[in-house]
PDB file of C-alpha atoms in Angstrom:
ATOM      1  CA  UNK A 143     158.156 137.182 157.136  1.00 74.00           C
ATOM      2  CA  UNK A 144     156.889 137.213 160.364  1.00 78.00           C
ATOM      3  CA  UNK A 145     155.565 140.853 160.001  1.00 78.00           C
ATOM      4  CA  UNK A 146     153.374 139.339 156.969  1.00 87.00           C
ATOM      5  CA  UNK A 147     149.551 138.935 156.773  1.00 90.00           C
ATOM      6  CA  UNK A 148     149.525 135.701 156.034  1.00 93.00           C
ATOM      7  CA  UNK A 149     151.872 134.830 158.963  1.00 92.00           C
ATOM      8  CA  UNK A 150     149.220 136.979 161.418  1.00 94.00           C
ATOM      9  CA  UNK A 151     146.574 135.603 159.757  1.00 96.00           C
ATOM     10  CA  UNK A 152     147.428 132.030 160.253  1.00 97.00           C
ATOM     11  CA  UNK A 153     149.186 132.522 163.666  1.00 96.00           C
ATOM     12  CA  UNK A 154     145.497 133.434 165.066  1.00 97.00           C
ATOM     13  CA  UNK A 155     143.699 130.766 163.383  1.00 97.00           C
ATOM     14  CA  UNK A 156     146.080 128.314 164.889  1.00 97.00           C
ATOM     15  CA  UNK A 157     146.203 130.320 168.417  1.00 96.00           C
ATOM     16  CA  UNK A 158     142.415 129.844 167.920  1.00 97.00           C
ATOM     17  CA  UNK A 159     142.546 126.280 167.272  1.00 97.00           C
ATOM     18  CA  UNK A 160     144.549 125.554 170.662  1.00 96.00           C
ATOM     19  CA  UNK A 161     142.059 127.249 172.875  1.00 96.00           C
ATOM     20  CA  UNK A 162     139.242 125.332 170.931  1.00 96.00           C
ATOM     21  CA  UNK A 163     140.785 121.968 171.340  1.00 97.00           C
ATOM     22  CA  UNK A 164     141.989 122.604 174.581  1.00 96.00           C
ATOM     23  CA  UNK A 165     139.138 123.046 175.459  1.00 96.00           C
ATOM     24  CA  UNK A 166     137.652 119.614 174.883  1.00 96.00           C
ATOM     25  CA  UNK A 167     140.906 118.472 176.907  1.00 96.00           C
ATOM     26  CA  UNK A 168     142.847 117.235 173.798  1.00 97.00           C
ATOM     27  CA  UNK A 169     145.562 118.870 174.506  1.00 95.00           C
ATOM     28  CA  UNK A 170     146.825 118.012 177.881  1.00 94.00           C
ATOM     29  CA  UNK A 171     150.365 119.164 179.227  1.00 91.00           C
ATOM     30  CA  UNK A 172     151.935 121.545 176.603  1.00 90.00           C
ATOM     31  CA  UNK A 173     151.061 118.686 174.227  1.00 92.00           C
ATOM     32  CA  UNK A 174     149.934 118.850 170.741  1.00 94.00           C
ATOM     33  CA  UNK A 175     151.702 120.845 167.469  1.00 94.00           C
ATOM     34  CA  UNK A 176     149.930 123.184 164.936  1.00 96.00           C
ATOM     35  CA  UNK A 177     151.103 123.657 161.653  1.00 97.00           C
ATOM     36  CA  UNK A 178     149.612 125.900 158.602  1.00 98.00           C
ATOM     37  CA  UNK A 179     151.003 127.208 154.841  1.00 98.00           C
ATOM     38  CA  UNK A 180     152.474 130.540 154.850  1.00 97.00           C
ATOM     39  CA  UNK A 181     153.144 130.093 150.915  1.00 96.00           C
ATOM     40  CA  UNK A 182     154.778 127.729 148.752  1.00 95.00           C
ATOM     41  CA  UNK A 183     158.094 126.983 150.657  1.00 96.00           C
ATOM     42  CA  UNK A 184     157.099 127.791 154.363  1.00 97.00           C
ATOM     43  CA  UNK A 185     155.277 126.551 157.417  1.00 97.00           C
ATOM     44  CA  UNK A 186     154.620 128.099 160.375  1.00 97.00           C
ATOM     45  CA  UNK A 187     154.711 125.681 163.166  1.00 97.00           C
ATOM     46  CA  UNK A 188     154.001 125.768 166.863  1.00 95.00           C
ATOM     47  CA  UNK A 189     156.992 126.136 169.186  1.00 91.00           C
ATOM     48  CA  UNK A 190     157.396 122.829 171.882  1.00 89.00           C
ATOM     49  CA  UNK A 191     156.714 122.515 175.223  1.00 86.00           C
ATOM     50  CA  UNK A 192     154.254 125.908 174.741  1.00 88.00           C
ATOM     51  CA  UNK A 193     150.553 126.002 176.782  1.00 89.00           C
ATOM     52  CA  UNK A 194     147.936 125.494 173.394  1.00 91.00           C
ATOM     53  CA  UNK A 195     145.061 127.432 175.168  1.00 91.00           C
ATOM     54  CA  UNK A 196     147.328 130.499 175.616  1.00 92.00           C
ATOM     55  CA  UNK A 197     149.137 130.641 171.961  1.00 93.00           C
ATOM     56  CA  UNK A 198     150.252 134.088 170.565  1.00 91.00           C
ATOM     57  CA  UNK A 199     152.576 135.065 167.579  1.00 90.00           C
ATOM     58  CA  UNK A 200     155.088 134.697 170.015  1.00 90.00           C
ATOM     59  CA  UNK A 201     154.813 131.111 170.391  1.00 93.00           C
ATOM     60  CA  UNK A 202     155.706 130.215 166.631  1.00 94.00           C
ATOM     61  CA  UNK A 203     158.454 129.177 164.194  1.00 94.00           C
ATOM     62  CA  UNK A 204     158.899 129.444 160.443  1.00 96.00           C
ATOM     63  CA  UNK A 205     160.486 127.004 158.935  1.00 96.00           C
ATOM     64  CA  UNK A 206     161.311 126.099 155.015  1.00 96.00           C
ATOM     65  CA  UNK A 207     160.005 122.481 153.800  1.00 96.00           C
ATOM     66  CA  UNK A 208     163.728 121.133 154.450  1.00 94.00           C
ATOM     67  CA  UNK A 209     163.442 122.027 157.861  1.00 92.00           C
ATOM     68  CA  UNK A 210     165.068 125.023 158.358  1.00 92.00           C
ATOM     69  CA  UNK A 211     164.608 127.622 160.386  1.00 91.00           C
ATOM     70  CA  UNK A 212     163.527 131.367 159.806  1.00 90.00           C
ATOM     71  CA  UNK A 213     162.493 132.172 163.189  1.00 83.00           C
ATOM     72  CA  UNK A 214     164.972 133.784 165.708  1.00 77.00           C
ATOM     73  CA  UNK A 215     167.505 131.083 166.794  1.00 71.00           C
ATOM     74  CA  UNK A 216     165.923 130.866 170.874  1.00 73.00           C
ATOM     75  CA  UNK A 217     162.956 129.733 169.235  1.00 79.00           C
ATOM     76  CA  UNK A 218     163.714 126.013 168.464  1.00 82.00           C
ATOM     77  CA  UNK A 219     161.197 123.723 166.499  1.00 85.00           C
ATOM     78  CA  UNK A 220     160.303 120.432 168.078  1.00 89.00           C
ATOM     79  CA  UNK A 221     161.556 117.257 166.069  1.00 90.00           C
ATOM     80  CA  UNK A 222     158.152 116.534 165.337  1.00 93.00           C
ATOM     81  CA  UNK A 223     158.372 119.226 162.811  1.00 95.00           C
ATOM     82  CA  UNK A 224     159.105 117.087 160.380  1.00 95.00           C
ATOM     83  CA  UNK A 225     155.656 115.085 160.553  1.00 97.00           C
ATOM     84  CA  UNK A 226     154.302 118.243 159.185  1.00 97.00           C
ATOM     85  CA  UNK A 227     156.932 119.116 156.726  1.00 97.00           C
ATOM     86  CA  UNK A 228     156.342 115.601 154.565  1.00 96.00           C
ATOM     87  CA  UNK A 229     152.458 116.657 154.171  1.00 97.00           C
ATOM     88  CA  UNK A 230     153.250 120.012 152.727  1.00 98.00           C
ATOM     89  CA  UNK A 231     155.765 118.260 150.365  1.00 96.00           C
ATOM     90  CA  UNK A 232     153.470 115.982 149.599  1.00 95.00           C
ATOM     91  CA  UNK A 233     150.318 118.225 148.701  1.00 95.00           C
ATOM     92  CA  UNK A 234     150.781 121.471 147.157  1.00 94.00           C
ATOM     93  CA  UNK A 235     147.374 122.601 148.452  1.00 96.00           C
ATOM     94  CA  UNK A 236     147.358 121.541 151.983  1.00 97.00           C
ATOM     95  CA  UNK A 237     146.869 124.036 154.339  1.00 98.00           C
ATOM     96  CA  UNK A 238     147.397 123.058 158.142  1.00 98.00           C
ATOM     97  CA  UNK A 239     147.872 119.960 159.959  1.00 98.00           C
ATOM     98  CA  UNK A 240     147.011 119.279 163.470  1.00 98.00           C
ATOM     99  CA  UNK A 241     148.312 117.095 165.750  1.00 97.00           C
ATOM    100  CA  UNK A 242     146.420 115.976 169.567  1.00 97.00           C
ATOM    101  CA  UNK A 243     146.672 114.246 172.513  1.00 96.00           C
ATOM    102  CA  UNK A 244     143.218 112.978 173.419  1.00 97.00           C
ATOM    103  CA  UNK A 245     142.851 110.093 175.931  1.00 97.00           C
ATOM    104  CA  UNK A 246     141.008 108.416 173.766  1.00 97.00           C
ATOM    105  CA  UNK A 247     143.140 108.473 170.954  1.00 97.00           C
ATOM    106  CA  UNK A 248     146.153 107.639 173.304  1.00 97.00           C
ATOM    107  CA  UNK A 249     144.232 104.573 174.591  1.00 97.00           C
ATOM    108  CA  UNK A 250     143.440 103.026 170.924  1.00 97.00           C
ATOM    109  CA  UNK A 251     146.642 103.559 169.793  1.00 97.00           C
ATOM    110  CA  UNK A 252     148.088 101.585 172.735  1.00 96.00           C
ATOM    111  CA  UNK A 253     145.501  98.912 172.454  1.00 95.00           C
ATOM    112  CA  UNK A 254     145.703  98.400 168.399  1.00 96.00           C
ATOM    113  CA  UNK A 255     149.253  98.833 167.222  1.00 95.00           C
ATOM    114  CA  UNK A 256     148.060  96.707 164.055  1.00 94.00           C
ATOM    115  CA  UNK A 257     145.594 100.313 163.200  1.00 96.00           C
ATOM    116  CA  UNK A 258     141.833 100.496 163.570  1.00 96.00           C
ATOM    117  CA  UNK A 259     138.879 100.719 160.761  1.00 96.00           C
ATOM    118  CA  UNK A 260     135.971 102.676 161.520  1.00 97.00           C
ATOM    119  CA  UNK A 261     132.951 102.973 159.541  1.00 96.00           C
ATOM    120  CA  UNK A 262     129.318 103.575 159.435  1.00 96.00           C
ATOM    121  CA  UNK A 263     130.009 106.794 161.159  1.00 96.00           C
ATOM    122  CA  UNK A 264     128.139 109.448 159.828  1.00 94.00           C
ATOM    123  CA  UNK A 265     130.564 112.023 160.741  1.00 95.00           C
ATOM    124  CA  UNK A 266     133.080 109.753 158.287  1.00 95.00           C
ATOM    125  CA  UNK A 267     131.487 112.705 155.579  1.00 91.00           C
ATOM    126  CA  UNK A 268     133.885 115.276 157.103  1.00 91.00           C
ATOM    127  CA  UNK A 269     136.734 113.089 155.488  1.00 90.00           C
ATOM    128  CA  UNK A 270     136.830 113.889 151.942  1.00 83.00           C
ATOM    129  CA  UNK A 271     138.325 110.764 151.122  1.00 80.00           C
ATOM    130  CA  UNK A 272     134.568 108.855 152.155  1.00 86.00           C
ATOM    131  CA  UNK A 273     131.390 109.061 149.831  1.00 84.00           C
ATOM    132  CA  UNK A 274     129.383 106.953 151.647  1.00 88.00           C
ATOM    133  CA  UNK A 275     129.961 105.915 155.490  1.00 91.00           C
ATOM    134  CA  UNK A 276     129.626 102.136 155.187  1.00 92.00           C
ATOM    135  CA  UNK A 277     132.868 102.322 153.259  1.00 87.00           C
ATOM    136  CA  UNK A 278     134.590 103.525 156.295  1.00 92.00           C
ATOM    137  CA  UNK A 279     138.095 103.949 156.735  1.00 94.00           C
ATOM    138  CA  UNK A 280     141.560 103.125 158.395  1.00 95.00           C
ATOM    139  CA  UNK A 281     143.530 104.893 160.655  1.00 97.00           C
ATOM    140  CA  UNK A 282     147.329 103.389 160.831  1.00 97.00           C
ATOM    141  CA  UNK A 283     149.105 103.276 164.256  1.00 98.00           C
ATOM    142  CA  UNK A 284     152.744 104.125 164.095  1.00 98.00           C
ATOM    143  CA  UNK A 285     155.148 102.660 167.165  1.00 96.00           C
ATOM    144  CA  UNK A 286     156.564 106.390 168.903  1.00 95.00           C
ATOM    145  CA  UNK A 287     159.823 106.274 167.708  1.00 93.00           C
ATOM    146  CA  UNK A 288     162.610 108.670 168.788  1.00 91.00           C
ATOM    147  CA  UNK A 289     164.024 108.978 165.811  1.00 94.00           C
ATOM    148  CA  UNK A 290     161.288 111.329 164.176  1.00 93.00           C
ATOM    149  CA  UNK A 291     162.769 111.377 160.619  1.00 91.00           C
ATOM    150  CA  UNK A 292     162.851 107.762 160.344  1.00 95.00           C
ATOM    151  CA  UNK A 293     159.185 108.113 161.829  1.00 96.00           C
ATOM    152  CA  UNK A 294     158.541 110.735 159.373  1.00 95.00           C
ATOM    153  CA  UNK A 295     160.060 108.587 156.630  1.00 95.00           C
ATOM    154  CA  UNK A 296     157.544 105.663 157.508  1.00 96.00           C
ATOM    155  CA  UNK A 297     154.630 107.762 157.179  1.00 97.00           C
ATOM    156  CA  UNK A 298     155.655 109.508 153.936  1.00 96.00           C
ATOM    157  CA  UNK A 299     156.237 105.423 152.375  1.00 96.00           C
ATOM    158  CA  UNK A 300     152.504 104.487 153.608  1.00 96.00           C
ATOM    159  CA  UNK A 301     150.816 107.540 152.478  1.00 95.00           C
ATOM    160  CA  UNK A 302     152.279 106.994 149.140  1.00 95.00           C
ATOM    161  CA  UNK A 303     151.107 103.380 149.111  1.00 95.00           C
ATOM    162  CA  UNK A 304     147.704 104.754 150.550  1.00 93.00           C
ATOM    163  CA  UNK A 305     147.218 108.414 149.321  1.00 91.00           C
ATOM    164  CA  UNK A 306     143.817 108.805 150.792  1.00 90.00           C
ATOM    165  CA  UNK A 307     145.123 108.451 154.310  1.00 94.00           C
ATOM    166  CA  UNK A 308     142.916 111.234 156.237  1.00 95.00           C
ATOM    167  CA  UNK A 309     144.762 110.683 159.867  1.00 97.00           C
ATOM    168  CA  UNK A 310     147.184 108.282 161.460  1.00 98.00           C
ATOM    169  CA  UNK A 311     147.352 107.775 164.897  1.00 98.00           C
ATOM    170  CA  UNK A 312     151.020 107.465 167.311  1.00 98.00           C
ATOM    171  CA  UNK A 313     151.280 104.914 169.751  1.00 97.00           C
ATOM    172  CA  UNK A 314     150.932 106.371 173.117  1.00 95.00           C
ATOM    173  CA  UNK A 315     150.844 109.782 171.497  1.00 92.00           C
ATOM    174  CA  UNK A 316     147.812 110.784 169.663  1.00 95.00           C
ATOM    175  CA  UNK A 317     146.255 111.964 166.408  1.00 98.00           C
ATOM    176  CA  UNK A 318     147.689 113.639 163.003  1.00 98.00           C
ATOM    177  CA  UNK A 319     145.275 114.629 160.866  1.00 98.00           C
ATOM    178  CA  UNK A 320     145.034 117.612 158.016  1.00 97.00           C
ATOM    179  CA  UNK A 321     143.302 119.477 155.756  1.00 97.00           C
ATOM    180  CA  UNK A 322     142.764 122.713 153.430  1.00 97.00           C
ATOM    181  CA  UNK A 323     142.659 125.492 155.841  1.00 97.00           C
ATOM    182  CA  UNK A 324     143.074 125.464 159.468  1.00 98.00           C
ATOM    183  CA  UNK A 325     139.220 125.365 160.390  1.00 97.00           C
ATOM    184  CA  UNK A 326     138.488 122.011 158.189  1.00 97.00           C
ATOM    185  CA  UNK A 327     141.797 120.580 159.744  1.00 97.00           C
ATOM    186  CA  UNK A 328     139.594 121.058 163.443  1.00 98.00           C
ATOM    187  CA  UNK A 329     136.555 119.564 161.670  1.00 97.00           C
ATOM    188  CA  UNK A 330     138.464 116.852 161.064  1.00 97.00           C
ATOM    189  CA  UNK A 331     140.174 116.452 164.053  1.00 98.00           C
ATOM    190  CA  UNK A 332     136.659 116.518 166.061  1.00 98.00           C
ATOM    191  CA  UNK A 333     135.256 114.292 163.764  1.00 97.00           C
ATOM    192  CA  UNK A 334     138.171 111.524 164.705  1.00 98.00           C
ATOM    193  CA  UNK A 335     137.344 112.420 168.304  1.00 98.00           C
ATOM    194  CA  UNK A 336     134.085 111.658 168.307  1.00 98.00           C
ATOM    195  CA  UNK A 337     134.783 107.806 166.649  1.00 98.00           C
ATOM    196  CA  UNK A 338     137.696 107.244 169.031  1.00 98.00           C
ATOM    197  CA  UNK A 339     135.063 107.698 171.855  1.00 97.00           C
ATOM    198  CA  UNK A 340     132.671 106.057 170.165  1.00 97.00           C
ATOM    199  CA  UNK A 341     134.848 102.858 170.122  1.00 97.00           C
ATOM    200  CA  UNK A 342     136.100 103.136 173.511  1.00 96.00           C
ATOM    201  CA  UNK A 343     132.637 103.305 174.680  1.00 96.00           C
ATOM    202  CA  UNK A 344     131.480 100.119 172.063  1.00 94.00           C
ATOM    203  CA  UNK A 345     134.633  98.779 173.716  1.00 91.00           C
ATOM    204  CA  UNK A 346     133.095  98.830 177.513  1.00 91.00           C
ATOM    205  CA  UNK A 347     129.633  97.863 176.239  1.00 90.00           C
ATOM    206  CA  UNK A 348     131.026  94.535 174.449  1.00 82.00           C
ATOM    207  CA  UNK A 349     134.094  93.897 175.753  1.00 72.00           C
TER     208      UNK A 349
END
Protein backbone atom coordinates (compact mmCIF):
# COMPACT_ATOMS: atom_id res chain seq x y z
CA UNK A 1 0.00 0.00 0.00
CA UNK A 2 2.60 2.24 0.51
CA UNK A 3 3.81 1.95 -3.18
CA UNK A 4 0.11 3.30 -4.08
CA UNK A 5 -0.87 6.67 -5.66
CA UNK A 6 -3.05 7.58 -3.33
CA UNK A 7 -0.56 6.92 -0.47
CA UNK A 8 2.16 9.32 -2.60
CA UNK A 9 -0.36 11.49 -3.35
CA UNK A 10 -1.50 12.21 0.10
CA UNK A 11 1.97 11.74 1.76
CA UNK A 12 3.02 15.10 -0.25
CA UNK A 13 0.00 17.00 0.44
CA UNK A 14 0.52 16.36 4.08
CA UNK A 15 4.55 16.80 3.77
CA UNK A 16 3.28 20.06 2.17
CA UNK A 17 1.04 20.99 4.86
CA UNK A 18 3.95 20.73 7.60
CA UNK A 19 6.26 23.07 5.83
CA UNK A 20 3.22 25.49 5.34
CA UNK A 21 2.22 25.50 8.92
CA UNK A 22 5.52 25.40 10.13
CA UNK A 23 6.02 28.02 8.72
CA UNK A 24 3.65 30.32 10.56
CA UNK A 25 5.38 28.64 13.76
CA UNK A 26 2.42 26.29 14.58
CA UNK A 27 4.25 23.62 14.82
CA UNK A 28 6.96 24.05 17.31
CA UNK A 29 9.25 21.06 18.55
CA UNK A 30 8.37 17.92 16.46
CA UNK A 31 4.81 18.84 17.50
CA UNK A 32 1.69 18.51 15.60
CA UNK A 33 0.10 15.10 13.69
CA UNK A 34 -1.26 14.89 10.06
CA UNK A 35 -3.68 12.53 9.09
CA UNK A 36 -5.49 11.92 5.49
CA UNK A 37 -7.89 8.91 3.78
CA UNK A 38 -6.06 6.45 1.81
CA UNK A 39 -9.56 4.63 1.10
CA UNK A 40 -12.30 3.28 3.02
CA UNK A 41 -10.47 1.37 5.88
CA UNK A 42 -7.04 3.27 6.06
CA UNK A 43 -5.29 6.38 7.26
CA UNK A 44 -2.10 7.45 6.75
CA UNK A 45 -0.83 9.24 9.72
CA UNK A 46 2.30 11.14 10.62
CA UNK A 47 4.96 9.26 12.58
CA UNK A 48 5.78 11.06 16.38
CA UNK A 49 8.41 12.96 17.49
CA UNK A 50 9.21 13.70 13.41
CA UNK A 51 10.42 17.59 12.28
CA UNK A 52 6.83 18.81 10.24
CA UNK A 53 8.82 21.24 7.93
CA UNK A 54 11.03 18.35 6.71
CA UNK A 55 8.24 15.43 6.17
CA UNK A 56 8.85 12.73 3.44
CA UNK A 57 7.11 9.31 2.72
CA UNK A 58 9.45 8.15 5.08
CA UNK A 59 8.02 9.80 7.96
CA UNK A 60 4.49 8.00 7.78
CA UNK A 61 2.33 5.13 9.07
CA UNK A 62 -0.71 3.30 7.74
CA UNK A 63 -2.92 2.27 9.93
CA UNK A 64 -6.60 0.47 9.67
CA UNK A 65 -9.59 2.45 11.52
CA UNK A 66 -9.07 -0.04 14.62
CA UNK A 67 -5.74 1.11 14.97
CA UNK A 68 -3.62 -1.19 13.51
CA UNK A 69 -0.70 -0.99 11.92
CA UNK A 70 0.41 -1.60 8.19
CA UNK A 71 3.55 0.21 8.24
CA UNK A 72 6.89 -1.60 9.02
CA UNK A 73 6.95 -2.43 12.79
CA UNK A 74 10.12 0.47 13.65
CA UNK A 75 7.68 2.85 12.56
CA UNK A 76 5.37 3.25 15.64
CA UNK A 77 2.17 5.53 15.58
CA UNK A 78 1.82 8.04 18.35
CA UNK A 79 -1.22 7.38 20.80
CA UNK A 80 -2.75 10.31 19.49
CA UNK A 81 -3.62 8.25 16.54
CA UNK A 82 -6.62 7.51 17.75
CA UNK A 83 -7.98 11.27 17.77
CA UNK A 84 -7.88 10.82 14.10
CA UNK A 85 -9.16 7.36 13.79
CA UNK A 86 -12.80 8.35 15.56
CA UNK A 87 -13.26 11.18 12.72
CA UNK A 88 -12.78 8.78 9.89
CA UNK A 89 -15.25 6.39 11.67
CA UNK A 90 -17.37 8.91 12.13
CA UNK A 91 -17.59 10.51 8.50
CA UNK A 92 -17.30 8.39 5.57
CA UNK A 93 -16.20 11.39 3.48
CA UNK A 94 -13.65 13.05 5.58
CA UNK A 95 -10.51 13.43 4.17
CA UNK A 96 -7.60 14.68 6.55
CA UNK A 97 -7.43 16.03 9.91
CA UNK A 98 -4.86 18.27 11.29
CA UNK A 99 -3.72 18.75 14.47
CA UNK A 100 -1.26 22.15 15.81
CA UNK A 101 0.50 23.60 18.36
CA UNK A 102 0.12 27.36 18.05
CA UNK A 103 0.86 29.60 21.08
CA UNK A 104 -2.11 31.02 20.78
CA UNK A 105 -4.17 28.15 20.76
CA UNK A 106 -2.05 26.69 23.70
CA UNK A 107 -2.70 29.90 25.70
CA UNK A 108 -6.74 29.82 25.27
CA UNK A 109 -6.94 26.47 25.97
CA UNK A 110 -5.11 26.98 29.29
CA UNK A 111 -7.04 30.06 30.10
CA UNK A 112 -10.76 28.62 29.18
CA UNK A 113 -11.00 24.98 30.11
CA UNK A 114 -14.94 25.63 30.13
CA UNK A 115 -14.36 26.17 25.75
CA UNK A 116 -14.56 29.48 23.93
CA UNK A 117 -17.36 30.94 21.35
CA UNK A 118 -16.24 33.02 18.65
CA UNK A 119 -18.30 34.81 16.26
CA UNK A 120 -18.69 37.70 14.00
CA UNK A 121 -15.55 36.57 12.36
CA UNK A 122 -15.74 36.76 8.86
CA UNK A 123 -13.33 34.07 8.27
CA UNK A 124 -16.13 31.83 10.43
CA UNK A 125 -17.32 31.19 6.34
CA UNK A 126 -14.39 28.74 5.96
CA UNK A 127 -16.37 26.49 8.52
CA UNK A 128 -19.04 24.85 6.67
CA UNK A 129 -20.99 24.38 9.60
CA UNK A 130 -21.62 28.67 9.70
CA UNK A 131 -24.04 30.51 7.19
CA UNK A 132 -23.80 33.64 8.57
CA UNK A 133 -20.88 34.89 11.04
CA UNK A 134 -23.00 36.42 13.81
CA UNK A 135 -24.05 32.87 14.53
CA UNK A 136 -20.58 32.04 15.46
CA UNK A 137 -19.43 29.02 16.95
CA UNK A 138 -17.82 26.92 19.86
CA UNK A 139 -14.71 25.40 20.18
CA UNK A 140 -14.66 22.72 23.27
CA UNK A 141 -11.47 22.46 25.42
CA UNK A 142 -10.61 18.96 26.43
CA UNK A 143 -8.27 18.51 29.84
CA UNK A 144 -4.76 16.58 28.14
CA UNK A 145 -5.32 13.38 29.37
CA UNK A 146 -2.80 10.50 29.16
CA UNK A 147 -4.99 8.11 28.54
CA UNK A 148 -5.73 9.04 24.76
CA UNK A 149 -8.54 6.48 24.18
CA UNK A 150 -10.49 7.60 27.02
CA UNK A 151 -9.63 11.17 25.51
CA UNK A 152 -10.61 9.91 22.23
CA UNK A 153 -13.75 8.38 23.71
CA UNK A 154 -14.80 11.91 25.17
CA UNK A 155 -14.55 13.56 21.97
CA UNK A 156 -16.36 10.89 19.91
CA UNK A 157 -19.56 11.28 22.92
CA UNK A 158 -19.54 15.28 22.32
CA UNK A 159 -19.34 15.24 18.66
CA UNK A 160 -22.24 12.98 18.62
CA UNK A 161 -24.18 15.27 20.95
CA UNK A 162 -22.83 18.23 18.72
CA UNK A 163 -22.23 16.90 15.12
CA UNK A 164 -21.32 20.22 13.69
CA UNK A 165 -18.24 20.48 15.84
CA UNK A 166 -15.61 22.09 13.23
CA UNK A 167 -12.43 21.99 15.84
CA UNK A 168 -11.81 21.33 19.49
CA UNK A 169 -9.05 22.59 21.20
CA UNK A 170 -6.52 20.41 24.06
CA UNK A 171 -5.58 21.97 27.09
CA UNK A 172 -2.04 22.95 26.94
CA UNK A 173 -1.83 21.23 23.59
CA UNK A 174 -3.42 22.83 20.68
CA UNK A 175 -5.93 22.59 17.84
CA UNK A 176 -7.84 19.53 15.98
CA UNK A 177 -9.61 20.50 13.27
CA UNK A 178 -10.69 18.62 9.75
CA UNK A 179 -12.03 18.64 6.62
CA UNK A 180 -12.59 17.11 2.94
CA UNK A 181 -9.20 17.08 1.51
CA UNK A 182 -6.01 18.03 3.01
CA UNK A 183 -5.88 21.72 1.57
CA UNK A 184 -9.50 22.76 3.14
CA UNK A 185 -8.30 20.97 6.43
CA UNK A 186 -5.23 24.03 6.29
CA UNK A 187 -7.97 26.55 5.41
CA UNK A 188 -9.48 25.65 8.29
CA UNK A 189 -6.81 25.39 10.49
CA UNK A 190 -5.61 29.12 9.46
CA UNK A 191 -8.88 30.30 9.77
CA UNK A 192 -8.92 29.11 13.72
CA UNK A 193 -5.51 30.79 13.87
CA UNK A 194 -6.40 33.88 12.93
CA UNK A 195 -9.56 34.06 15.77
CA UNK A 196 -7.29 32.60 18.46
CA UNK A 197 -5.06 35.72 17.83
CA UNK A 198 -7.69 37.76 17.41
CA UNK A 199 -8.90 37.01 21.00
CA UNK A 200 -5.64 37.04 22.58
CA UNK A 201 -5.11 40.39 21.20
CA UNK A 202 -9.07 41.59 22.28
CA UNK A 203 -7.77 39.94 25.45
CA UNK A 204 -4.72 42.61 26.01
CA UNK A 205 -6.84 45.48 24.68
CA UNK A 206 -9.75 44.83 27.39
CA UNK A 207 -8.43 42.87 29.83
Amino acid sequence: MENSLEFKAQVSLLADAGARLAARGWLPARAGHFSARLDDRHIVVSAPGRQKDMLDENDFIIVDLEGNLLSPAERTPSPETFLHIIMYRRDKDLGAVLHTHSANATVLSRQLPGGLHLSDYEVLRELPVVQYPAEGIDVPVFANDPNVQQLAAQVDDRMSRQPDLAGYLIAGHGLYTWSHTVETAIQRVEAFEFMFECEILARQLHP
